[in-house]
Coordinates of C-alpha atoms in Angstrom, one line a residue:
M1 CA 59.0 198.2 -95.3
K2 CA 60.8 194.4 -96.3
S3 CA 59.7 191.5 -94.4
E4 CA 62.8 190.3 -92.3
R5 CA 63.4 186.9 -94.8
A6 CA 63.2 189.4 -97.8
T7 CA 65.9 191.1 -96.1
L8 CA 67.9 188.0 -95.6
Y9 CA 67.8 187.4 -99.3
L10 CA 69.0 190.4 -100.4
A11 CA 72.2 191.6 -101.7
S12 CA 71.4 194.9 -101.8
D13 CA 68.4 197.3 -101.3
N14 CA 68.7 196.9 -105.8
D15 CA 68.7 193.4 -106.3
A16 CA 65.7 191.0 -106.3
V17 CA 64.9 188.5 -103.5
C18 CA 66.7 185.3 -104.3
R19 CA 64.4 182.0 -105.1
N20 CA 66.8 180.0 -103.3
P21 CA 67.1 179.9 -99.2
F22 CA 70.8 180.5 -99.3
G23 CA 70.9 184.3 -100.5
V24 CA 73.3 183.5 -103.3
M25 CA 73.1 183.4 -106.9
D26 CA 69.9 181.8 -108.3
V27 CA 70.1 178.9 -110.8
P28 CA 68.8 180.6 -114.3
H29 CA 66.5 178.9 -115.8
P30 CA 66.1 175.4 -114.0
E31 CA 63.5 173.7 -116.2
D32 CA 64.6 175.0 -119.5
D33 CA 64.6 172.6 -122.5
D34 CA 68.2 171.5 -121.8
V35 CA 67.0 170.5 -118.2
M36 CA 63.8 168.6 -119.7
R37 CA 65.8 166.7 -122.2
F38 CA 68.4 165.4 -120.2
A39 CA 65.8 164.4 -117.3
R40 CA 64.2 162.5 -120.3
T41 CA 67.0 160.9 -121.0
T42 CA 68.7 159.9 -117.4
M43 CA 67.0 158.2 -115.5
P44 CA 69.2 156.7 -112.3
E45 CA 68.7 153.5 -110.5
E46 CA 69.2 152.4 -106.9
L47 CA 72.3 149.9 -107.4
S48 CA 74.1 148.4 -104.6
T49 CA 77.4 149.0 -107.5
D50 CA 76.3 152.9 -107.8
E51 CA 79.7 154.5 -106.9
N52 CA 78.1 156.6 -104.3
A53 CA 76.7 153.2 -102.7
T54 CA 79.4 153.0 -100.4
P55 CA 80.0 155.2 -97.3
W56 CA 83.0 158.0 -98.2
S57 CA 82.0 160.8 -95.6
S58 CA 82.2 161.4 -92.3
G59 CA 78.4 161.2 -91.4
G60 CA 77.4 163.6 -89.3
S61 CA 74.3 164.9 -87.4
Y62 CA 70.9 165.4 -89.4
P63 CA 67.4 164.6 -89.0
R64 CA 66.8 161.7 -89.3
G65 CA 63.8 160.9 -92.4
S66 CA 64.4 164.3 -94.2
I67 CA 67.1 165.3 -97.0
E68 CA 67.5 168.8 -95.4
G69 CA 70.7 169.5 -93.3
Q70 CA 74.0 169.1 -93.6
W71 CA 76.1 166.7 -96.1
S72 CA 79.5 165.9 -97.7
S73 CA 79.2 166.0 -101.1
R74 CA 81.4 165.4 -104.1
W75 CA 81.7 165.9 -107.8
K76 CA 83.6 164.4 -111.2
G77 CA 83.3 164.2 -114.7
A78 CA 85.1 167.7 -115.5
A79 CA 88.1 169.4 -114.3
D80 CA 88.3 172.2 -112.5
P81 CA 90.9 174.4 -114.2
T82 CA 91.8 176.5 -110.7
M83 CA 92.8 173.2 -109.0
P84 CA 96.7 172.5 -110.9
G85 CA 96.2 168.6 -111.6
D86 CA 92.8 168.0 -111.7
T87 CA 91.4 165.6 -114.3
P88 CA 87.7 164.6 -114.9
D89 CA 88.1 161.5 -113.2
N90 CA 89.3 163.4 -109.8
W91 CA 86.5 163.6 -107.1
K92 CA 86.4 167.1 -105.6
Q93 CA 84.8 166.6 -102.0
G94 CA 83.5 169.4 -99.9
L95 CA 80.5 170.0 -98.0
G96 CA 76.7 170.3 -98.5
E97 CA 73.6 171.6 -97.3
A98 CA 70.2 170.6 -98.5
R99 CA 67.2 173.3 -97.7
I100 CA 63.5 172.4 -99.4
V101 CA 61.3 174.9 -100.4
G102 CA 57.7 173.6 -101.2
D103 CA 58.6 171.5 -104.1
R104 CA 61.9 172.8 -104.6
V105 CA 65.2 171.0 -103.1
Y106 CA 68.1 173.4 -103.0
L107 CA 71.6 172.0 -102.8
L108 CA 74.6 174.1 -102.1
F109 CA 78.1 172.8 -101.9
D110 CA 81.8 173.2 -102.0
W111 CA 85.0 171.7 -103.3
D112 CA 88.4 172.9 -102.7
S113 CA 88.6 173.4 -99.2
G114 CA 85.5 175.6 -99.6
K115 CA 87.4 177.9 -102.2
R116 CA 84.5 177.1 -105.0
R117 CA 80.8 176.7 -104.6
G118 CA 77.9 175.5 -106.8
L119 CA 74.0 175.1 -106.3
I120 CA 71.4 173.1 -107.7
E121 CA 68.1 173.6 -107.7
A122 CA 66.0 171.1 -108.1
R123 CA 62.0 170.6 -108.7
R124 CA 60.7 167.0 -106.9
E125 CA 59.5 164.9 -108.9
G126 CA 57.5 162.2 -106.8
A127 CA 59.7 160.6 -103.3
H128 CA 62.7 160.2 -105.2
R129 CA 63.5 162.0 -107.9
L130 CA 65.0 165.4 -108.3
V131 CA 65.1 167.2 -111.6
G132 CA 67.2 170.8 -112.4
K133 CA 70.1 172.2 -112.8
Y134 CA 73.6 173.1 -111.1
I135 CA 75.3 176.6 -111.3
N136 CA 79.3 177.1 -110.5
L137 CA 78.9 180.3 -108.1
N138 CA 82.5 181.1 -108.8
N139 CA 81.8 181.1 -112.9
P140 CA 78.5 181.5 -113.4
E141 CA 78.8 180.9 -117.1
I142 CA 78.8 177.1 -116.1
T143 CA 75.3 175.6 -115.7
V144 CA 74.6 172.1 -116.7
P145 CA 71.2 169.9 -116.0
W146 CA 71.3 167.7 -113.2
V147 CA 69.0 164.8 -112.3
G148 CA 69.3 163.2 -108.6
L149 CA 67.8 160.5 -107.1
V150 CA 67.0 160.3 -103.2
V151 CA 68.2 156.9 -102.2
N152 CA 67.0 157.8 -98.6
Y153 CA 68.1 160.4 -96.2
R154 CA 71.6 159.1 -96.3
R155 CA 72.4 159.3 -99.8
V156 CA 71.7 161.3 -103.3
D157 CA 72.7 159.9 -106.4
G158 CA 73.4 163.0 -108.7
Y159 CA 74.2 163.1 -112.3
F160 CA 75.2 165.6 -115.1
S161 CA 76.0 165.1 -118.5
Q162 CA 79.7 165.0 -117.8
G163 CA 79.8 163.1 -114.7
R164 CA 78.2 162.9 -111.2
V165 CA 77.7 165.1 -108.2
D166 CA 77.0 163.2 -105.3
F167 CA 75.7 163.6 -101.6
R168 CA 76.2 161.5 -98.7
R169 CA 75.9 161.2 -94.6

C-alpha cells in the first residue's frame, strides 16, 4: 500500500515517485558535469546595480525569513518560439513557488500567462548559493545548468549560460 504522500507524486501506478514536491517531471541529472562546470565559473554577487535589485513584482504574502512559498518569476536570455515576436532580451514574467526538501530547493514557475512552465532543482551550498539545473516542462529537451544567489527571502538572482531566471516578492 502506498503512503498518501507517495500517491500525490505519481502520474500513474506505473510511474516512479518524483523527487520534486510538485509532482511534475523531475529535472534530469541536476548535478551532472555541465552543472558543476557552470557552477565553478558562475559566482553571483549581491549588487545594488543588479537587474533584480529593483522591486518589480507585486509582493504578495509569504513566510518572512524563508524562501518557501509564492514568488513572481521572470526570465530572459533566450527566445521562446511559442511566443510570437519574443526575443532573447525580453523578460518573460510569471508566477513561481519555492519548496524545500532537505538540502534541495525546488522552484516551479510559469510564463506566457501560465501556458509554459519550468522547474529548477538546486542543491544548497551554504546559506546563499543554489546550484542545479532547469528543465522546460513543456519541452523537456531543454535543460540548462542554473546557479542562484539567495539575496534574502524577497529576492533570488538566478543565472543560466544565456541569461537570467530571477525570483522576486
